[in-house]
mmCIF file of C-alpha atoms in Angstrom:
data_model
loop_
_atom_site.group_PDB
_atom_site.id
_atom_site.type_symbol
_atom_site.label_atom_id
_atom_site.label_comp_id
_atom_site.label_asym_id
_atom_site.label_seq_id
_atom_site.Cartn_x
_atom_site.Cartn_y
_atom_site.Cartn_z
ATOM 1 C CA MET A 1153 -13.406 22.475 2.184
ATOM 2 C CA PRO A 1154 -11.161 19.395 2.568
ATOM 3 C CA ARG A 1155 -7.643 20.271 2.481
ATOM 4 C CA PRO A 1156 -4.633 18.501 1.074
ATOM 5 C CA LEU A 1157 -2.917 16.573 3.119
ATOM 6 C CA HIS A 1158 0.828 18.161 2.630
ATOM 7 C CA ALA A 1159 -1.237 21.883 3.752
ATOM 8 C CA LEU A 1160 -2.003 20.328 7.501
ATOM 9 C CA ASN A 1161 -0.237 22.373 10.159
ATOM 10 C CA ALA A 1162 1.080 20.269 12.770
ATOM 11 C CA SER A 1163 -1.461 20.551 15.007
ATOM 12 C CA GLU A 1164 -3.716 19.725 12.489
ATOM 13 C CA LEU A 1165 -1.564 16.486 11.167
ATOM 14 C CA ALA A 1166 -1.823 15.117 15.245
ATOM 15 C CA ALA A 1167 -5.598 15.623 15.332
ATOM 16 C CA ALA A 1168 -5.872 13.532 11.807
ATOM 17 C CA ALA A 1169 -2.929 10.892 13.182
ATOM 18 C CA ALA A 1170 -5.301 10.434 16.264
ATOM 19 C CA ASP A 1171 -8.337 9.887 14.412
ATOM 20 C CA ARG A 1172 -9.114 6.157 14.544
ATOM 21 C CA ARG A 1173 -12.404 6.477 12.504
ATOM 22 C CA TRP A 1174 -10.697 6.741 9.076
ATOM 23 C CA PRO A 1175 -7.469 4.408 9.210
ATOM 24 C CA LYS A 1176 -5.673 4.772 5.894
ATOM 25 C CA TRP A 1177 -6.265 8.669 6.403
ATOM 26 C CA GLN A 1178 -5.114 8.325 10.072
ATOM 27 C CA THR A 1179 -1.842 6.859 9.419
ATOM 28 C CA MET A 1180 -1.253 8.664 5.889
ATOM 29 C CA ALA A 1181 -1.201 11.844 8.773
ATOM 30 C CA LEU A 1182 1.143 10.016 10.986
ATOM 31 C CA LEU A 1183 3.014 8.984 8.010
ATOM 32 C CA HIS A 1184 3.478 12.542 6.853
ATOM 33 C CA SER A 1185 4.116 14.076 10.085
ATOM 34 C CA LEU A 1186 6.772 11.887 10.783
ATOM 35 C CA ARG A 1187 8.034 13.237 7.423
ATOM 36 C CA LEU A 1188 8.325 9.992 5.718
ATOM 37 C CA PRO A 1189 7.255 10.094 1.634
ATOM 38 C CA VAL A 1190 3.727 9.971 1.121
ATOM 39 C CA LEU A 1191 1.413 10.690 -1.572
ATOM 40 C CA ASN A 1192 -0.398 14.305 -1.307
ATOM 41 C CA ALA A 1193 -4.224 13.799 -0.900
ATOM 42 C CA CYS A 1194 -7.456 14.484 0.879
ATOM 43 C CA LEU A 1195 -9.958 13.479 2.786
ATOM 44 C CA ILE A 1196 -13.926 13.575 1.798
ATOM 45 C CA PRO A 1197 -15.624 11.676 4.817
ATOM 46 C CA PRO A 1198 -18.858 10.447 4.522
ATOM 47 C CA GLY A 1199 -22.093 13.179 4.609
ATOM 48 C CA HIS A 1200 -20.389 15.878 2.165
ATOM 49 C CA ASP A 1201 -21.771 16.020 -1.282
ATOM 50 C CA VAL A 1202 -20.942 16.101 -4.923
ATOM 51 C CA ALA A 1203 -20.474 19.177 -5.215
ATOM 52 C CA ALA A 1204 -18.113 19.006 -2.182
ATOM 53 C CA VAL A 1205 -16.130 16.518 -4.139
ATOM 54 C CA ARG A 1206 -16.371 18.288 -7.107
ATOM 55 C CA ALA A 1207 -14.492 21.214 -5.413
ATOM 56 C CA ALA A 1208 -12.225 18.584 -3.549
ATOM 57 C CA ALA A 1209 -10.781 17.869 -6.622
ATOM 58 C CA HIS A 1210 -10.514 20.112 -8.919
ATOM 59 C CA ALA A 1211 -8.301 22.060 -5.688
ATOM 60 C CA LEU A 1212 -6.511 18.903 -5.545
ATOM 61 C CA ALA A 1213 -5.499 18.606 -8.837
ATOM 62 C CA ALA A 1214 -4.595 22.031 -9.102
ATOM 63 C CA ALA A 1215 -2.143 21.822 -6.207
ATOM 64 C CA ILE A 1216 -0.035 18.788 -7.491
ATOM 65 C CA GLY A 1217 -0.668 20.257 -11.203
ATOM 66 C CA THR A 1218 -2.345 17.589 -12.609
ATOM 67 C CA GLU A 1219 -5.958 15.985 -14.282
ATOM 68 C CA ARG A 1220 -6.291 12.960 -13.098
ATOM 69 C CA LEU A 1221 -6.315 11.463 -9.653
ATOM 70 C CA MET A 1222 -6.357 8.535 -7.587
ATOM 71 C CA ILE A 1223 -9.695 7.279 -5.839
ATOM 72 C CA ARG A 1224 -9.246 5.158 -2.955
ATOM 73 C CA SER A 1225 -11.724 4.547 0.048
ATOM 74 C CA ASP A 1226 -11.920 4.362 4.528
ATOM 75 C CA GLY A 1227 -14.397 2.993 5.957
ATOM 76 C CA GLY A 1228 -13.360 2.250 9.215
ATOM 77 C CA VAL A 1229 -12.663 -0.900 10.152
ATOM 78 C CA GLU A 1230 -13.148 -2.981 7.048
ATOM 79 C CA ARG A 1231 -15.480 -5.446 6.197
ATOM 80 C CA LYS A 1232 -13.546 -8.564 3.859
ATOM 81 C CA GLN A 1233 -15.203 -7.108 1.200
ATOM 82 C CA TYR A 1234 -14.872 -3.607 -0.113
ATOM 83 C CA TYR A 1235 -13.997 -1.150 -2.799
ATOM 84 C CA ARG A 1236 -10.406 -1.996 -4.404
ATOM 85 C CA GLY A 1237 -8.934 1.460 -4.639
ATOM 86 C CA GLY A 1238 -5.999 2.888 -6.127
ATOM 87 C CA ASN A 1239 -6.944 3.703 -9.691
ATOM 88 C CA THR A 1240 -6.428 7.061 -11.194
ATOM 89 C CA PHE A 1241 -9.598 8.617 -13.467
ATOM 90 C CA PRO A 1242 -9.781 12.121 -14.614
ATOM 91 C CA VAL A 1243 -10.903 14.395 -12.323
ATOM 92 C CA GLY A 1244 -14.055 15.022 -14.082
ATOM 93 C CA GLU A 1245 -14.809 11.651 -13.350
ATOM 94 C CA ILE A 1246 -14.451 12.008 -9.571
ATOM 95 C CA PRO A 1247 -17.642 12.944 -8.293
ATOM 96 C CA ARG A 1248 -19.741 9.493 -9.876
ATOM 97 C CA ARG A 1249 -17.087 7.750 -8.944
ATOM 98 C CA ALA A 1250 -16.765 9.178 -5.471
ATOM 99 C CA ALA A 1251 -20.878 9.264 -4.772
ATOM 100 C CA GLU A 1252 -21.023 5.746 -4.711
ATOM 101 C CA LEU A 1253 -18.263 5.687 -1.961
ATOM 102 C CA LEU A 1254 -20.244 8.465 0.402
ATOM 103 C CA ALA A 1255 -23.829 7.221 -0.242
ATOM 104 C CA ASP A 1256 -21.970 4.171 1.160
ATOM 105 C CA SER A 1257 -21.103 5.612 3.743
ATOM 106 C CA ARG A 1258 -17.553 5.447 3.053
ATOM 107 C CA ALA A 1259 -15.272 8.113 3.112
ATOM 108 C CA VAL A 1260 -13.095 9.145 0.004
ATOM 109 C CA ILE A 1261 -9.736 9.286 -0.399
ATOM 110 C CA LEU A 1262 -8.584 11.486 -3.445
ATOM 111 C CA ALA A 1263 -4.856 11.365 -4.226
ATOM 112 C CA GLU A 1264 -2.184 12.154 -6.172
ATOM 113 C CA PRO A 1265 -2.141 9.909 -9.282
ATOM 114 C CA THR A 1266 0.166 7.055 -9.847
ATOM 115 C CA ASN A 1267 1.461 4.333 -12.414
ATOM 116 C CA ARG A 1268 0.165 1.085 -11.560
ATOM 117 C CA PHE A 1269 1.932 -0.552 -14.229
ATOM 118 C CA THR A 1270 6.102 1.194 -13.970
ATOM 119 C CA ASN A 1271 7.023 0.798 -10.468
ATOM 120 C CA ARG A 1272 10.368 -0.179 -9.800
ATOM 121 C CA LEU A 1273 10.525 -1.637 -7.062
ATOM 122 C CA THR A 1274 7.230 -3.026 -4.033
ATOM 123 C CA VAL A 1275 8.486 -4.109 -0.417
ATOM 124 C CA LEU A 1276 5.651 -5.444 1.920
ATOM 125 C CA ILE A 1277 7.014 -4.336 5.054
ATOM 126 C CA ARG A 1278 5.636 -7.115 8.641
ATOM 127 C CA MET A 1279 6.968 -5.968 12.234
ATOM 128 C CA ASP A 1280 5.861 -8.336 14.698
ATOM 129 C CA ARG A 1281 6.303 -8.219 18.325
ATOM 130 C CA PRO A 1282 4.961 -11.780 20.444
ATOM 131 C CA ALA A 1283 4.332 -9.191 23.520
ATOM 132 C CA ARG A 1284 6.274 -6.246 24.965
ATOM 133 C CA GLY A 1285 9.619 -7.335 26.587
ATOM 134 C CA THR A 1286 10.094 -10.268 24.141
ATOM 135 C CA SER A 1287 12.147 -10.178 21.128
ATOM 136 C CA GLY A 1288 9.855 -9.665 17.822
ATOM 137 C CA SER A 1289 10.929 -9.409 13.795
ATOM 138 C CA LEU A 1290 10.820 -7.685 11.085
ATOM 139 C CA THR A 1291 9.958 -9.293 7.333
ATOM 140 C CA LEU A 1292 10.395 -7.935 4.231
ATOM 141 C CA GLU A 1293 8.612 -9.563 0.766
ATOM 142 C CA ALA A 1294 9.734 -7.430 -2.206
ATOM 143 C CA LEU A 1295 8.132 -7.985 -5.884
ATOM 144 C CA GLY A 1296 10.002 -5.766 -8.962
ATOM 145 C CA PRO A 1297 9.437 -3.828 -11.689
ATOM 146 C CA GLY A 1298 5.974 -3.678 -13.215
ATOM 147 C CA TYR A 1299 4.676 -5.373 -10.451
ATOM 148 C CA ASP A 1300 2.540 -2.808 -6.917
ATOM 149 C CA VAL A 1301 1.612 -3.345 -3.672
ATOM 150 C CA ALA A 1302 -1.950 -5.259 -3.791
ATOM 151 C CA ASP A 1303 0.102 -7.308 -5.851
ATOM 152 C CA LEU A 1304 1.964 -8.642 -2.622
ATOM 153 C CA THR A 1305 -1.699 -7.702 0.087
ATOM 154 C CA ARG A 1306 -4.634 -9.051 -1.634
ATOM 155 C CA GLY A 1307 -3.459 -10.452 -5.403
ATOM 156 C CA GLN A 1308 -2.111 -13.743 -4.172
ATOM 157 C CA ILE A 1309 1.404 -13.348 -5.911
ATOM 158 C CA SER A 1310 4.004 -14.338 -4.173
ATOM 159 C CA PRO A 1311 7.332 -12.528 -3.786
ATOM 160 C CA GLN A 1312 10.310 -12.960 -5.480
ATOM 161 C CA VAL A 1313 12.660 -11.702 -2.419
ATOM 162 C CA THR A 1314 11.945 -12.895 1.280
ATOM 163 C CA ALA A 1315 14.389 -10.684 3.892
ATOM 164 C CA HIS A 1316 13.977 -11.897 7.646
ATOM 165 C CA LEU A 1317 15.642 -10.236 10.814
ATOM 166 C CA PRO A 1318 14.687 -12.271 13.809
ATOM 167 C CA ASP A 1319 15.741 -11.170 17.361
ATOM 168 C CA ILE A 1320 14.292 -7.677 17.654
ATOM 169 C CA ASP A 1321 13.918 -5.401 20.213
ATOM 170 C CA TRP A 1322 11.314 -3.189 18.854
ATOM 171 C CA ASP A 1323 12.153 -1.255 22.479
ATOM 172 C CA GLN A 1324 15.023 -0.399 22.259
ATOM 173 C CA TYR A 1325 17.166 0.472 18.761
ATOM 174 C CA GLN A 1326 20.158 -1.571 17.849
ATOM 175 C CA PRO A 1327 21.025 -1.867 14.137
ATOM 176 C CA PRO A 1328 21.535 -4.384 12.713
ATOM 177 C CA ARG A 1329 24.787 -6.982 11.143
ATOM 178 C CA TRP A 1330 24.287 -7.251 7.303
ATOM 179 C CA HIS A 1331 24.945 -11.328 8.552
ATOM 180 C CA GLU A 1332 21.824 -11.453 10.785
ATOM 181 C CA TRP A 1333 19.646 -10.393 7.887
ATOM 182 C CA LYS A 1334 17.801 -14.143 6.313
ATOM 183 C CA ILE A 1335 17.821 -13.289 2.622
ATOM 184 C CA THR A 1336 15.924 -16.257 0.162
ATOM 185 C CA GLY A 1337 14.457 -15.748 -3.532
ATOM 186 C CA ASP A 1338 11.983 -17.696 -4.769
ATOM 187 C CA ARG A 1339 13.573 -20.949 -6.703
ATOM 188 C CA CYS A 1340 10.567 -22.673 -7.620
ATOM 189 C CA PRO A 1341 10.364 -23.728 -11.423
ATOM 190 C CA GLY A 1342 8.399 -21.806 -13.805
ATOM 191 C CA GLY A 1343 7.257 -19.064 -10.848
ATOM 192 C CA GLU A 1344 8.078 -16.395 -12.403
ATOM 193 C CA ASN A 1345 6.169 -17.377 -14.786
ATOM 194 C CA ALA A 1346 2.846 -17.674 -12.941
ATOM 195 C CA ARG A 1347 3.676 -14.781 -11.190
ATOM 196 C CA ARG A 1348 3.706 -12.595 -14.379
ATOM 197 C CA HIS A 1349 0.369 -14.684 -15.222
ATOM 198 C CA ARG A 1350 -1.279 -13.816 -12.237
ATOM 199 C CA ARG A 1351 -0.420 -10.152 -12.561
ATOM 200 C CA LEU A 1352 -1.522 -10.051 -15.901
ATOM 201 C CA GLU A 1353 -5.026 -11.511 -14.623
ATOM 202 C CA ARG A 1354 -5.578 -9.066 -12.415
ATOM 203 C CA LEU A 1355 -4.945 -6.324 -14.718
ATOM 204 C CA ALA A 1356 -7.529 -7.210 -17.141
ATOM 205 C CA ALA A 1357 -9.977 -8.429 -14.751
ATOM 206 C CA GLN A 1358 -9.348 -5.519 -12.389
ATOM 207 C CA THR A 1359 -7.738 -2.494 -12.401
ATOM 208 C CA LEU A 1360 -7.669 -2.228 -16.858
ATOM 209 C CA SER A 1361 -11.660 -2.633 -16.568
ATOM 210 C CA ASP A 1362 -12.289 -0.669 -13.249
ATOM 211 C CA GLY A 1363 -10.183 1.953 -15.514
ATOM 212 C CA GLY A 1364 -12.554 1.293 -18.817
ATOM 213 C CA HIS A 1365 -9.167 0.467 -20.932
ATOM 214 C CA LEU A 1366 -10.745 -3.171 -21.342
ATOM 215 C CA HIS A 1367 -14.409 -4.360 -21.456
ATOM 216 C CA GLY A 1368 -16.080 -7.558 -22.117
ATOM 217 C CA THR A 1369 -13.872 -10.748 -21.705
ATOM 218 C CA GLY A 1370 -10.162 -8.965 -21.893
ATOM 219 C CA GLY A 1371 -8.033 -11.552 -20.697
ATOM 220 C CA THR A 1372 -4.306 -11.635 -19.828
ATOM 221 C CA GLU A 1373 -3.112 -11.457 -23.728
ATOM 222 C CA HIS A 1374 -5.178 -7.972 -23.947
ATOM 223 C CA ALA A 1375 -3.904 -6.835 -20.822
ATOM 224 C CA GLU A 1376 -0.183 -7.495 -21.841
ATOM 225 C CA VAL A 1377 -1.008 -6.272 -25.615
ATOM 226 C CA TRP A 1378 -2.500 -2.994 -23.735
ATOM 227 C CA LEU A 1379 1.046 -2.298 -21.858
ATOM 228 C CA ARG A 1380 3.569 -3.052 -24.563
ATOM 229 C CA GLU A 1381 1.379 -1.010 -27.105
ATOM 230 C CA ARG A 1382 1.630 1.741 -24.375
ATOM 231 C CA GLY A 1383 5.494 1.191 -23.553
ATOM 232 C CA PHE A 1384 5.168 -0.390 -20.191
ATOM 233 C CA LEU A 1385 7.991 -3.283 -20.707
ATOM 234 C CA HIS A 1386 8.726 -3.196 -17.149
ATOM 235 C CA LEU A 1387 6.753 -6.585 -15.899
ATOM 236 C CA PHE A 1388 8.686 -8.419 -18.904
ATOM 237 C CA GLY A 1389 12.337 -7.420 -18.392
ATOM 238 C CA SER A 1390 14.888 -7.771 -15.790
ATOM 239 C CA GLN A 1391 13.615 -8.365 -11.637
ATOM 240 C CA PRO A 1392 16.760 -7.111 -10.423
ATOM 241 C CA THR A 1393 14.411 -7.430 -7.243
ATOM 242 C CA ARG A 1394 17.081 -9.347 -4.967
ATOM 243 C CA GLU A 1395 20.042 -6.188 -5.446
ATOM 244 C CA ALA A 1396 17.299 -3.212 -5.536
ATOM 245 C CA LEU A 1397 15.887 -4.704 -1.840
ATOM 246 C CA ALA A 1398 19.512 -4.949 -0.322
ATOM 247 C CA ARG A 1399 20.328 -1.302 -1.390
ATOM 248 C CA ARG A 1400 17.561 -0.068 0.610
ATOM 249 C CA ILE A 1401 16.888 -2.380 3.439
ATOM 250 C CA ARG A 1402 19.102 -0.399 6.126
ATOM 251 C CA ARG A 1403 16.321 2.709 5.297
ATOM 252 C CA LEU A 1404 14.070 0.466 5.274
ATOM 253 C CA PHE A 1405 14.804 -1.255 8.786
ATOM 254 C CA ASP A 1406 15.600 1.890 10.166
ATOM 255 C CA GLU A 1407 11.949 3.788 8.640
ATOM 256 C CA ALA A 1408 10.381 0.284 10.091
ATOM 257 C CA PHE A 1409 11.557 1.007 13.874
ATOM 258 C CA LEU A 1410 10.143 4.982 13.847
ATOM 259 C CA LEU A 1411 6.823 3.762 13.050
ATOM 260 C CA THR A 1412 6.743 1.020 15.815
ATOM 261 C CA ARG A 1413 7.754 4.051 18.305
ATOM 262 C CA ALA A 1414 5.312 6.403 16.907
ATOM 263 C CA HIS A 1415 2.215 4.654 16.225
ATOM 264 C CA PRO A 1416 -0.067 4.998 19.272
ATOM 265 C CA ASN A 1417 -1.395 1.535 19.817
ATOM 266 C CA ARG A 1418 2.069 0.956 22.612
ATOM 267 C CA ASN A 1419 0.865 -2.709 22.376
ATOM 268 C CA TRP A 1420 0.588 -3.417 19.033
ATOM 269 C CA HIS A 1421 1.581 -6.999 18.347
ATOM 270 C CA CYS A 1422 1.957 -7.088 14.307
ATOM 271 C CA LEU A 1423 2.201 -3.944 12.393
ATOM 272 C CA ALA A 1424 2.525 -3.429 8.101
ATOM 273 C CA THR A 1425 3.099 -0.980 6.232
ATOM 274 C CA ALA A 1426 3.628 -1.140 1.717
ATOM 275 C CA PHE A 1427 6.898 0.601 0.391
ATOM 276 C CA SER A 1428 6.802 1.410 -3.398
ATOM 277 C CA VAL A 1429 9.808 2.862 -6.053
ATOM 278 C CA PHE A 1430 8.325 4.798 -8.653
ATOM 279 C CA ASP A 1431 9.713 5.052 -12.187
ATOM 280 C CA GLU A 1432 10.560 8.858 -11.588
ATOM 281 C CA PRO A 1433 12.332 7.830 -9.190
ATOM 282 C CA ARG A 1434 10.288 8.680 -6.294
ATOM 283 C CA THR A 1435 9.530 6.457 -3.143
ATOM 284 C CA VAL A 1436 6.164 6.110 -1.491
ATOM 285 C CA TYR A 1437 4.995 4.694 1.834
ATOM 286 C CA TRP A 1438 1.334 3.577 2.021
ATOM 287 C CA ASP A 1439 -1.073 2.539 4.753
ATOM 288 C CA LEU A 1440 0.662 1.924 8.268
ATOM 289 C CA VAL A 1441 -1.800 -1.211 9.329
ATOM 290 C CA ASP A 1442 -2.359 -2.406 12.575
ATOM 291 C CA GLY A 1443 -3.169 -6.632 12.596
ATOM 292 C CA GLU A 1444 -5.572 -6.548 15.927
ATOM 293 C CA ARG A 1445 -7.680 -3.493 14.041
ATOM 294 C CA LYS A 1446 -7.563 -4.099 10.249
ATOM 295 C CA PHE A 1447 -10.761 -6.011 9.796
ATOM 296 C CA ALA A 1448 -14.388 -6.473 11.739
ATOM 297 C CA THR A 1449 -14.191 -9.624 14.096
ATOM 298 C CA ALA A 1450 -16.722 -11.694 12.784
ATOM 299 C CA PRO A 1451 -19.421 -13.459 14.857
ATOM 300 C CA THR A 1452 -18.508 -16.301 16.569
ATOM 301 C CA THR A 1453 -20.442 -18.807 14.634
ATOM 302 C CA ALA A 1454 -18.853 -17.676 11.723
ATOM 303 C CA ARG A 1455 -15.651 -17.685 12.683
ATOM 304 C CA SER A 1456 -16.305 -21.323 13.965
ATOM 305 C CA GLU A 1457 -17.366 -22.423 10.298
ATOM 306 C CA GLU A 1458 -14.266 -20.746 9.224
ATOM 307 C CA ARG A 1459 -12.300 -22.523 11.292
ATOM 308 C CA ALA A 1460 -14.231 -26.027 10.289
ATOM 309 C CA ALA A 1461 -13.775 -25.541 6.903
#
């Protein structure tokens, strides 16, 4: 029977953090072992049947006291097109939705639910190191209330605030001074309206339609009405993103440094993770991605065609 992440002991966490078959689960185990905040979850690898999914879902739901769970999936080295998870569903719907993923030879990750509409802050954290022994950098891209991680990672929504710290020696800890950060805001005229519109488009086309909240040709207007009717007004209020990021910038640097030291690939060149501040408030780290191992390598012919295009 799959067991919740928070119920694993130190040796089980170490084993999961060393298992490269399921990168999302691997990094969730690593994050939890480092005592960084991460959602409680359980992994159901391919080969399990619907009965196992049902039992695991009820066990996790009972452990965390909820009637809904988030569905994510893990497929090892990813193709460019794969299941966009992160939505939450009633426990009774979980087996049916998970069965399709298992049939596609993907692992299923069931996690405690979150509210994607009421986040206070979302930060994409990128750690670069051109080569061992050379200086690297840290880049933080942030969105404020009402946005979520997927807006930055695959939603083509530009950050409201970017903070960049150059000349980092990732092999030796040195706390940064405040003046070393370069913090810039998006000052494009109409930028916030365009950003909000794109967010509503994504909600209508993906999140709300996948969750069964919108049907047919529901567009941005329907998504906005749906949010307002339920009191999810964060997206339409003030966006104090710069201040929220500044309050956490030192913590994010320290934890980014910790992650680089703990990552199993000691020759990494680019790592990325994401950090959310929920409305509770509560903070959570998501996956830790090694840029060289995220996607399957394209065939030579396909790469040549992409470069030519």
